[in-house]
């Protein structure tokens, strides 16, 4: 029931409670809206009731007689009628308040639902008492690769995402034990392998939040499969690079150095920890380092393109040397640049001969 329909009905019913209903007219003002009987017009013979329940929303009921009016309104509106209108005003005010509260609650719920449904992480809630799943957002279904119709309880959920019976048993015992402990530190699980409906393996990080007063458990999940795959590729690459005689530098997408091999430390005189966190171009600077070469390198990196240059650089002890550097961007499956790899060679003898 809306406020509009409530007040529209009220103006038609209120006259029936007065001694001359055929001559009574009613007007209700709510905020900027007026709800009136068809015969309403302003006359001197009025009875008004104003509610103070709503500070910023005027709520006024007016009953008037449009004909057959006596000299005094005291004989026209009895004490019973005055009490009746006061009671109607209070009851309508209570109903309006409930409608507003319900609307506010619905708006809040809609906002919460919209927020949850658009979160970049998976979210689900289930009852602590019986494990029944009550809410899942689209990201939760996307990450686990199962539609919410596939499971209605936390136990049914385990059966789907952990198809191997032995693994399912171990994971179930571990996670349920951690949840029953109520210890927030124990309710975080990283690097868990799950299986989607199509049989794809994924790696996820999960975290639960207990709300015992509401009898609910909130579950959150993020897909770290791509991150773990990148880490694996980097470990493999680092292993290969550590064995090569060329100096190798690996940076993140922001060009911050994350790894160098021993050949680079030998060439530059910098220790591995001294290199980590530096910008790639920090290694290519000194009094006589060519700005044109550095500019070309910077432009290529910004465009996420490969580049090769010969640059005069400086070791940690201040001595200069020529190096040849080749930088390549590394992209993920989505075409996003995640790293840069630079191969560096000492070209001092070659350039001096030339």
mmCIF file of C-alpha atoms in Angstrom:
data_model
loop_
_atom_site.group_PDB
_atom_site.id
_atom_site.type_symbol
_atom_site.label_atom_id
_atom_site.label_comp_id
_atom_site.label_asym_id
_atom_site.label_seq_id
_atom_site.Cartn_x
_atom_site.Cartn_y
_atom_site.Cartn_z
ATOM 1 C CA UNK A 1 0.000 0.000 0.000
ATOM 2 C CA UNK A 2 1.386 3.397 -1.009
ATOM 3 C CA UNK A 3 0.875 6.679 0.818
ATOM 4 C CA UNK A 4 -0.989 7.992 -2.216
ATOM 5 C CA UNK A 5 -3.559 5.173 -2.237
ATOM 6 C CA UNK A 6 -3.903 5.305 1.576
ATOM 7 C CA UNK A 7 -4.752 9.003 1.632
ATOM 8 C CA UNK A 8 -6.920 8.806 -1.489
ATOM 9 C CA UNK A 9 -9.097 6.225 0.249
ATOM 10 C CA UNK A 10 -9.063 8.153 3.526
ATOM 11 C CA UNK A 11 -10.629 11.330 2.056
ATOM 12 C CA UNK A 12 -13.592 9.277 0.833
ATOM 13 C CA UNK A 13 -14.090 7.429 4.124
ATOM 14 C CA UNK A 14 -13.641 10.252 6.663
ATOM 15 C CA UNK A 15 -16.951 12.082 5.828
ATOM 16 C CA UNK A 16 -18.885 8.946 6.774
ATOM 17 C CA UNK A 17 -17.947 9.476 10.422
ATOM 18 C CA UNK A 18 -19.596 12.906 10.638
ATOM 19 C CA UNK A 19 -23.213 13.761 11.353
ATOM 20 C CA UNK A 20 -23.769 15.372 7.919
ATOM 21 C CA UNK A 21 -21.717 13.175 5.580
ATOM 22 C CA UNK A 22 -23.553 14.435 2.491
ATOM 23 C CA UNK A 23 -22.424 17.976 3.167
ATOM 24 C CA UNK A 24 -18.932 17.211 4.476
ATOM 25 C CA UNK A 25 -15.780 17.697 2.395
ATOM 26 C CA UNK A 26 -12.268 16.561 3.253
ATOM 27 C CA UNK A 27 -8.781 17.712 2.312
ATOM 28 C CA UNK A 28 -5.521 16.045 3.361
ATOM 29 C CA UNK A 29 -2.202 17.799 2.821
ATOM 30 C CA UNK A 30 0.850 15.552 2.811
ATOM 31 C CA UNK A 31 4.099 17.304 1.956
ATOM 32 C CA UNK A 32 3.311 19.201 -1.268
ATOM 33 C CA UNK A 33 0.416 16.938 -2.264
ATOM 34 C CA UNK A 34 -3.306 17.529 -1.707
ATOM 35 C CA UNK A 35 -5.865 14.703 -1.516
ATOM 36 C CA UNK A 36 -9.455 16.031 -1.588
ATOM 37 C CA UNK A 37 -13.025 14.961 -2.082
ATOM 38 C CA UNK A 38 -14.522 16.225 -5.339
ATOM 39 C CA UNK A 39 -16.811 18.659 -3.493
ATOM 40 C CA UNK A 40 -14.103 20.237 -1.356
ATOM 41 C CA UNK A 41 -13.843 23.998 -1.201
ATOM 42 C CA UNK A 42 -12.478 26.258 1.485
ATOM 43 C CA UNK A 43 -15.194 27.489 3.885
ATOM 44 C CA UNK A 44 -15.189 29.162 7.315
ATOM 45 C CA UNK A 45 -16.733 26.040 8.894
ATOM 46 C CA UNK A 46 -13.725 23.835 9.299
ATOM 47 C CA UNK A 47 -12.206 21.315 11.665
ATOM 48 C CA UNK A 48 -8.416 20.867 11.359
ATOM 49 C CA UNK A 49 -6.033 18.248 12.735
ATOM 50 C CA UNK A 50 -2.307 18.631 12.193
ATOM 51 C CA UNK A 51 0.233 15.915 12.973
ATOM 52 C CA UNK A 52 3.600 16.850 14.465
ATOM 53 C CA UNK A 53 5.024 13.389 13.881
ATOM 54 C CA UNK A 54 6.788 14.438 10.680
ATOM 55 C CA UNK A 55 9.143 17.388 11.121
ATOM 56 C CA UNK A 56 9.880 18.066 7.455
ATOM 57 C CA UNK A 57 6.595 16.863 5.979
ATOM 58 C CA UNK A 58 3.362 18.789 6.686
ATOM 59 C CA UNK A 59 0.439 16.474 7.420
ATOM 60 C CA UNK A 60 -2.909 18.251 7.854
ATOM 61 C CA UNK A 61 -6.503 16.942 7.695
ATOM 62 C CA UNK A 62 -9.307 19.435 7.131
ATOM 63 C CA UNK A 63 -13.025 18.628 7.358
ATOM 64 C CA UNK A 64 -15.506 21.347 6.377
ATOM 65 C CA UNK A 65 -19.192 21.687 5.635
ATOM 66 C CA UNK A 66 -20.066 23.269 2.336
ATOM 67 C CA UNK A 67 -23.820 23.962 3.011
ATOM 68 C CA UNK A 68 -26.385 23.931 5.794
ATOM 69 C CA UNK A 69 -23.925 25.700 8.062
ATOM 70 C CA UNK A 70 -25.128 26.892 11.514
ATOM 71 C CA UNK A 71 -23.960 30.110 13.237
ATOM 72 C CA UNK A 72 -21.455 28.344 15.496
ATOM 73 C CA UNK A 73 -19.114 25.561 14.574
ATOM 74 C CA UNK A 74 -19.359 24.257 18.170
ATOM 75 C CA UNK A 75 -22.832 22.903 17.448
ATOM 76 C CA UNK A 76 -21.652 21.572 14.084
ATOM 77 C CA UNK A 77 -18.589 19.556 15.207
ATOM 78 C CA UNK A 78 -19.278 17.547 18.327
ATOM 79 C CA UNK A 79 -16.643 16.410 20.806
ATOM 80 C CA UNK A 80 -16.996 12.909 19.419
ATOM 81 C CA UNK A 81 -16.264 14.156 15.892
ATOM 82 C CA UNK A 82 -13.239 16.102 17.074
ATOM 83 C CA UNK A 83 -11.953 13.025 18.878
ATOM 84 C CA UNK A 84 -12.661 10.925 15.799
ATOM 85 C CA UNK A 85 -10.663 13.201 13.494
ATOM 86 C CA UNK A 86 -7.785 13.334 15.990
ATOM 87 C CA UNK A 87 -7.796 9.524 16.130
ATOM 88 C CA UNK A 88 -7.921 9.219 12.329
ATOM 89 C CA UNK A 89 -5.019 11.659 12.052
ATOM 90 C CA UNK A 90 -2.925 9.614 14.494
ATOM 91 C CA UNK A 91 -3.764 6.299 12.830
ATOM 92 C CA UNK A 92 -2.962 7.637 9.360
ATOM 93 C CA UNK A 93 0.279 9.097 10.665
ATOM 94 C CA UNK A 94 1.278 5.718 12.093
ATOM 95 C CA UNK A 95 0.448 3.985 8.795
ATOM 96 C CA UNK A 96 2.421 6.590 6.833
ATOM 97 C CA UNK A 97 5.366 6.138 9.150
ATOM 98 C CA UNK A 98 5.273 2.373 8.619
ATOM 99 C CA UNK A 99 5.075 2.829 4.846
ATOM 100 C CA UNK A 100 8.065 5.186 4.952
ATOM 101 C CA UNK A 101 10.015 2.785 7.153
ATOM 102 C CA UNK A 102 9.205 -0.109 4.824
ATOM 103 C CA UNK A 103 10.230 1.968 1.816
ATOM 104 C CA UNK A 104 13.458 3.030 3.511
ATOM 105 C CA UNK A 105 14.181 -0.572 4.460
ATOM 106 C CA UNK A 106 13.475 -1.697 0.897
ATOM 107 C CA UNK A 107 15.754 1.018 -0.500
ATOM 108 C CA UNK A 108 18.464 -0.008 1.949
ATOM 109 C CA UNK A 109 18.042 -3.660 1.001
ATOM 110 C CA UNK A 110 18.115 -2.773 -2.694
ATOM 111 C CA UNK A 111 21.283 -0.748 -2.141
ATOM 112 C CA UNK A 112 22.919 -3.576 -0.200
ATOM 113 C CA UNK A 113 21.862 -6.115 -2.825
ATOM 114 C CA UNK A 114 23.146 -3.919 -5.667
ATOM 115 C CA UNK A 115 26.426 -3.406 -3.821
ATOM 116 C CA UNK A 116 26.879 -7.123 -3.111
ATOM 117 C CA UNK A 117 25.951 -8.094 -6.656
ATOM 118 C CA UNK A 118 28.529 -5.705 -8.117
ATOM 119 C CA UNK A 119 31.410 -6.505 -5.782
ATOM 120 C CA UNK A 120 34.596 -7.733 -7.507
ATOM 121 C CA UNK A 121 34.773 -10.592 -4.975
ATOM 122 C CA UNK A 122 32.441 -13.518 -4.387
ATOM 123 C CA UNK A 123 30.093 -13.241 -1.405
ATOM 124 C CA UNK A 124 27.767 -15.827 0.108
ATOM 125 C CA UNK A 125 25.914 -16.200 3.402
ATOM 126 C CA UNK A 126 24.631 -19.308 5.128
ATOM 127 C CA UNK A 127 22.845 -20.071 8.380
ATOM 128 C CA UNK A 128 25.122 -21.266 11.144
ATOM 129 C CA UNK A 129 22.429 -23.586 12.531
ATOM 130 C CA UNK A 130 21.824 -25.777 9.485
ATOM 131 C CA UNK A 131 24.307 -24.542 6.854
ATOM 132 C CA UNK A 132 21.530 -23.449 4.498
ATOM 133 C CA UNK A 133 22.851 -20.968 1.932
ATOM 134 C CA UNK A 134 20.724 -17.814 1.877
ATOM 135 C CA UNK A 135 22.575 -15.412 -0.448
ATOM 136 C CA UNK A 136 25.118 -15.752 -3.246
ATOM 137 C CA UNK A 137 26.232 -12.953 -5.541
ATOM 138 C CA UNK A 138 27.042 -13.462 -9.248
ATOM 139 C CA UNK A 139 30.799 -13.248 -8.633
ATOM 140 C CA UNK A 140 30.601 -16.096 -6.125
ATOM 141 C CA UNK A 141 28.955 -18.314 -8.756
ATOM 142 C CA UNK A 142 31.438 -17.147 -11.407
ATOM 143 C CA UNK A 143 34.509 -17.900 -9.296
ATOM 144 C CA UNK A 144 33.374 -21.328 -8.119
ATOM 145 C CA UNK A 145 31.881 -22.117 -11.529
ATOM 146 C CA UNK A 146 28.637 -23.498 -10.127
ATOM 147 C CA UNK A 147 25.141 -21.928 -10.332
ATOM 148 C CA UNK A 148 23.463 -21.343 -6.975
ATOM 149 C CA UNK A 149 20.739 -23.826 -7.927
ATOM 150 C CA UNK A 150 23.366 -26.575 -7.715
ATOM 151 C CA UNK A 151 23.549 -26.389 -3.936
ATOM 152 C CA UNK A 152 21.313 -25.173 -1.142
ATOM 153 C CA UNK A 153 23.581 -25.906 1.805
ATOM 154 C CA UNK A 154 27.243 -25.624 2.703
ATOM 155 C CA UNK A 155 27.613 -29.423 2.749
ATOM 156 C CA UNK A 156 26.165 -29.728 -0.762
ATOM 157 C CA UNK A 157 28.557 -26.996 -1.819
ATOM 158 C CA UNK A 158 31.576 -29.016 -0.636
ATOM 159 C CA UNK A 159 30.406 -32.044 -2.622
ATOM 160 C CA UNK A 160 30.474 -30.013 -5.820
ATOM 161 C CA UNK A 161 33.687 -27.996 -5.527
ATOM 162 C CA UNK A 162 35.721 -30.881 -4.030
ATOM 163 C CA UNK A 163 34.733 -33.893 -6.195
ATOM 164 C CA UNK A 164 37.580 -36.088 -4.904
ATOM 165 C CA UNK A 165 36.092 -37.845 -1.873
ATOM 166 C CA UNK A 166 39.293 -37.909 0.174
ATOM 167 C CA UNK A 167 40.046 -34.248 -0.519
ATOM 168 C CA UNK A 168 36.401 -33.369 0.117
ATOM 169 C CA UNK A 169 36.527 -35.071 3.512
ATOM 170 C CA UNK A 170 39.760 -33.339 4.497
ATOM 171 C CA UNK A 171 38.632 -29.912 3.344
ATOM 172 C CA UNK A 172 35.239 -30.292 5.005
ATOM 173 C CA UNK A 173 36.727 -31.332 8.336
ATOM 174 C CA UNK A 174 39.335 -28.597 8.238
ATOM 175 C CA UNK A 175 37.023 -25.746 7.212
ATOM 176 C CA UNK A 176 34.152 -26.744 9.514
ATOM 177 C CA UNK A 177 36.574 -27.041 12.425
ATOM 178 C CA UNK A 178 38.017 -23.616 11.662
ATOM 179 C CA UNK A 179 34.533 -22.075 11.429
ATOM 180 C CA UNK A 180 33.368 -23.684 14.669
ATOM 181 C CA UNK A 181 36.396 -22.216 16.448
ATOM 182 C CA UNK A 182 35.114 -18.684 15.819
ATOM 183 C CA UNK A 183 38.750 -17.586 15.540
ATOM 184 C CA UNK A 184 39.026 -15.001 12.692
ATOM 185 C CA UNK A 185 42.656 -16.010 12.087
ATOM 186 C CA UNK A 186 41.618 -19.594 11.404
ATOM 187 C CA UNK A 187 38.795 -18.585 9.070
ATOM 188 C CA UNK A 188 41.127 -17.586 6.233
ATOM 189 C CA UNK A 189 42.181 -20.175 3.679
ATOM 190 C CA UNK A 190 44.671 -19.384 0.920
ATOM 191 C CA UNK A 191 45.680 -21.345 -2.144
ATOM 192 C CA UNK A 192 42.779 -23.829 -2.097
ATOM 193 C CA UNK A 193 42.177 -25.811 -5.280
ATOM 194 C CA UNK A 194 38.534 -26.162 -6.321
ATOM 195 C CA UNK A 195 36.799 -27.722 -9.329
ATOM 196 C CA UNK A 196 34.151 -25.977 -11.438
ATOM 197 C CA UNK A 197 31.072 -27.616 -12.933
ATOM 198 C CA UNK A 198 32.982 -28.004 -16.228
ATOM 199 C CA UNK A 199 35.910 -29.671 -14.489
ATOM 200 C CA UNK A 200 38.277 -26.707 -14.577
ATOM 201 C CA UNK A 201 40.729 -26.402 -11.684
ATOM 202 C CA UNK A 202 41.008 -23.024 -9.946
ATOM 203 C CA UNK A 203 42.981 -21.632 -7.038
ATOM 204 C CA UNK A 204 41.063 -19.444 -4.598
ATOM 205 C CA UNK A 205 41.571 -17.521 -1.374
ATOM 206 C CA UNK A 206 38.574 -17.641 0.961
ATOM 207 C CA UNK A 207 37.653 -15.849 4.161
ATOM 208 C CA UNK A 208 34.656 -16.259 6.459
ATOM 209 C CA UNK A 209 33.146 -13.747 8.872
ATOM 210 C CA UNK A 210 30.960 -15.047 11.697
ATOM 211 C CA UNK A 211 27.857 -13.111 12.786
ATOM 212 C CA UNK A 212 26.616 -15.216 15.722
ATOM 213 C CA UNK A 213 23.990 -12.697 16.839
ATOM 214 C CA UNK A 214 22.340 -12.934 13.415
ATOM 215 C CA UNK A 215 23.028 -16.655 13.160
ATOM 216 C CA UNK A 216 24.870 -16.106 9.881
ATOM 217 C CA UNK A 217 28.238 -16.859 8.362
ATOM 218 C CA UNK A 218 29.513 -14.618 5.556
ATOM 219 C CA UNK A 219 31.852 -16.253 3.041
ATOM 220 C CA UNK A 220 34.064 -14.263 0.673
ATOM 221 C CA UNK A 221 36.227 -15.603 -2.123
ATOM 222 C CA UNK A 222 38.716 -14.271 -4.692
ATOM 223 C CA UNK A 223 40.093 -16.113 -7.700
ATOM 224 C CA UNK A 224 43.899 -16.125 -7.573
ATOM 225 C CA UNK A 225 44.387 -18.686 -10.347
ATOM 226 C CA UNK A 226 45.957 -16.193 -12.771
ATOM 227 C CA UNK A 227 48.172 -14.802 -10.032
ATOM 228 C CA UNK A 228 49.395 -18.275 -9.073
ATOM 229 C CA UNK A 229 50.039 -19.117 -12.717
ATOM 230 C CA UNK A 230 52.079 -15.916 -13.118
ATOM 231 C CA UNK A 231 54.048 -16.752 -9.988
ATOM 232 C CA UNK A 232 54.735 -20.219 -11.352
ATOM 233 C CA UNK A 233 55.874 -18.844 -14.726
ATOM 234 C CA UNK A 234 58.092 -16.308 -12.987
ATOM 235 C CA UNK A 235 59.649 -19.012 -10.826
ATOM 236 C CA UNK A 236 60.352 -21.076 -13.920
ATOM 237 C CA UNK A 237 61.669 -18.031 -15.757
ATOM 238 C CA UNK A 238 63.775 -17.000 -12.785
ATOM 239 C CA UNK A 239 65.251 -20.492 -12.631
ATOM 240 C CA UNK A 240 66.237 -20.313 -16.304
ATOM 241 C CA UNK A 241 67.477 -16.730 -16.002
ATOM 242 C CA UNK A 242 69.593 -17.550 -12.968
ATOM 243 C CA UNK A 243 71.596 -20.001 -15.095
ATOM 244 C CA UNK A 244 72.285 -17.667 -18.036
ATOM 245 C CA UNK A 245 75.428 -15.562 -18.362
ATOM 246 C CA UNK A 246 73.409 -12.545 -19.538
ATOM 247 C CA UNK A 247 72.138 -10.127 -16.921
ATOM 248 C CA UNK A 248 68.360 -10.435 -16.500
ATOM 249 C CA UNK A 249 65.955 -7.972 -14.890
ATOM 250 C CA UNK A 250 62.255 -8.650 -14.203
ATOM 251 C CA UNK A 251 59.922 -5.786 -13.283
ATOM 252 C CA UNK A 252 56.219 -5.459 -12.492
ATOM 253 C CA UNK A 253 53.811 -3.546 -14.730
ATOM 254 C CA UNK A 254 54.865 -0.263 -13.058
ATOM 255 C CA UNK A 255 58.519 -0.917 -14.045
ATOM 256 C CA UNK A 256 59.586 -1.597 -10.455
ATOM 257 C CA UNK A 257 62.296 -4.253 -10.290
ATOM 258 C CA UNK A 258 61.118 -7.461 -8.605
ATOM 259 C CA UNK A 259 63.984 -9.810 -9.501
ATOM 260 C CA UNK A 260 67.529 -9.759 -10.953
ATOM 261 C CA UNK A 261 69.975 -12.592 -11.478
ATOM 262 C CA UNK A 262 73.545 -12.827 -10.233
ATOM 263 C CA UNK A 263 74.921 -11.744 -13.623
ATOM 264 C CA UNK A 264 73.270 -8.329 -13.158
ATOM 265 C CA UNK A 265 74.778 -7.872 -9.711
ATOM 266 C CA UNK A 266 78.200 -8.762 -11.115
ATOM 267 C CA UNK A 267 77.780 -6.318 -13.994
ATOM 268 C CA UNK A 268 76.412 -3.363 -11.982
ATOM 269 C CA UNK A 269 78.021 -3.957 -8.600
ATOM 270 C CA UNK A 270 74.602 -3.630 -6.954
ATOM 271 C CA UNK A 271 73.309 -6.305 -4.600
ATOM 272 C CA UNK A 272 69.993 -8.001 -5.313
ATOM 273 C CA UNK A 273 68.259 -6.223 -2.402
ATOM 274 C CA UNK A 274 69.587 -2.874 -3.649
ATOM 275 C CA UNK A 275 68.012 -3.468 -7.050
ATOM 276 C CA UNK A 276 64.624 -4.623 -5.812
ATOM 277 C CA UNK A 277 62.054 -1.781 -5.910
ATOM 278 C CA UNK A 278 64.116 0.460 -8.190
ATOM 279 C CA UNK A 279 62.665 1.695 -11.452
ATOM 280 C CA UNK A 280 64.225 0.010 -14.462
ATOM 281 C CA UNK A 281 65.497 3.354 -15.765
ATOM 282 C CA UNK A 282 67.224 3.990 -12.421
ATOM 283 C CA UNK A 283 69.924 1.573 -13.607
ATOM 284 C CA UNK A 284 70.439 3.621 -16.769
ATOM 285 C CA UNK A 285 71.630 6.963 -15.541
ATOM 286 C CA UNK A 286 74.782 8.908 -14.889
ATOM 287 C CA UNK A 287 76.627 12.098 -15.913
ATOM 288 C CA UNK A 288 77.095 11.087 -19.552
ATOM 289 C CA UNK A 289 74.123 8.754 -20.012
ATOM 290 C CA UNK A 290 72.345 9.706 -23.225
ATOM 291 C CA UNK A 291 68.947 11.303 -22.669
ATOM 292 C CA UNK A 292 67.809 10.397 -26.190
ATOM 293 C CA UNK A 293 68.337 6.693 -25.542
ATOM 294 C CA UNK A 294 66.532 6.875 -22.188
ATOM 295 C CA UNK A 295 63.645 8.761 -23.809
ATOM 296 C CA UNK A 296 63.239 6.100 -26.519
ATOM 297 C CA UNK A 297 63.256 3.366 -23.886
ATOM 298 C CA UNK A 298 60.669 5.212 -21.778
ATOM 299 C CA UNK A 299 58.403 5.773 -24.779
ATOM 300 C CA UNK A 300 58.523 2.081 -25.749
ATOM 301 C CA UNK A 301 57.763 0.979 -22.185
ATOM 302 C CA UNK A 302 54.821 3.391 -22.006
ATOM 303 C CA UNK A 303 53.475 1.956 -25.267
ATOM 304 C CA UNK A 304 54.110 -1.588 -23.964
ATOM 305 C CA UNK A 305 56.444 -2.301 -26.896
ATOM 306 C CA UNK A 306 59.794 -4.092 -27.173
ATOM 307 C CA UNK A 307 62.893 -1.940 -27.419
ATOM 308 C CA UNK A 308 66.669 -2.348 -27.860
ATOM 309 C CA UNK A 309 69.258 0.321 -27.075
ATOM 310 C CA UNK A 310 72.953 0.772 -26.358
ATOM 311 C CA UNK A 311 73.343 2.976 -23.300
ATOM 312 C CA UNK A 312 76.275 4.362 -21.348
ATOM 313 C CA UNK A 313 75.603 3.385 -17.743
ATOM 314 C CA UNK A 314 77.415 3.485 -14.414
ATOM 315 C CA UNK A 315 78.330 0.847 -11.877
ATOM 316 C CA UNK A 316 77.891 1.224 -8.144
ATOM 317 C CA UNK A 317 81.535 2.359 -7.802
ATOM 318 C CA UNK A 318 80.967 5.176 -10.330
ATOM 319 C CA UNK A 319 82.841 3.626 -13.234
ATOM 320 C CA UNK A 320 81.110 3.801 -16.608
ATOM 321 C CA UNK A 321 80.430 1.003 -19.055
ATOM 322 C CA UNK A 322 78.423 0.492 -22.209
ATOM 323 C CA UNK A 323 75.543 -1.941 -22.118
ATOM 324 C CA UNK A 324 73.112 -3.308 -24.653
ATOM 325 C CA UNK A 325 69.634 -3.727 -23.243
ATOM 326 C CA UNK A 326 66.611 -5.439 -24.755
ATOM 327 C CA UNK A 327 63.272 -4.965 -22.989
ATOM 328 C CA UNK A 328 60.118 -6.983 -23.714
ATOM 329 C CA UNK A 329 56.664 -6.589 -22.172
ATOM 330 C CA UNK A 330 54.894 -9.715 -20.867
ATOM 331 C CA UNK A 331 51.116 -9.968 -21.316
ATOM 332 C CA UNK A 332 48.496 -12.181 -19.652
ATOM 333 C CA UNK A 333 45.647 -13.968 -21.430
ATOM 334 C CA UNK A 334 43.521 -10.819 -21.258
ATOM 335 C CA UNK A 335 46.171 -8.814 -23.095
ATOM 336 C CA UNK A 336 47.193 -6.866 -19.994
ATOM 337 C CA UNK A 337 50.858 -6.104 -19.428
ATOM 338 C CA UNK A 338 51.921 -7.710 -16.153
ATOM 339 C CA UNK A 339 55.730 -7.577 -16.311
ATOM 340 C CA UNK A 340 58.760 -6.445 -18.273
ATOM 341 C CA UNK A 341 61.857 -8.567 -18.862
ATOM 342 C CA UNK A 342 65.168 -6.931 -19.711
ATOM 343 C CA UNK A 343 68.243 -8.757 -21.032
ATOM 344 C CA UNK A 344 71.448 -6.790 -20.451
ATOM 345 C CA UNK A 345 74.923 -7.400 -21.954
ATOM 346 C CA UNK A 346 78.198 -5.597 -21.362
ATOM 347 C CA UNK A 347 78.984 -3.968 -24.724
ATOM 348 C CA UNK A 348 81.959 -1.833 -23.668
ATOM 349 C CA UNK A 349 84.599 -3.647 -25.758
ATOM 350 C CA UNK A 350 82.334 -3.893 -28.781
ATOM 351 C CA UNK A 351 81.462 -0.188 -28.820
ATOM 352 C CA UNK A 352 85.023 0.956 -28.068
ATOM 353 C CA UNK A 353 86.287 -1.147 -31.001
ATOM 354 C CA UNK A 354 83.679 0.428 -33.249
#
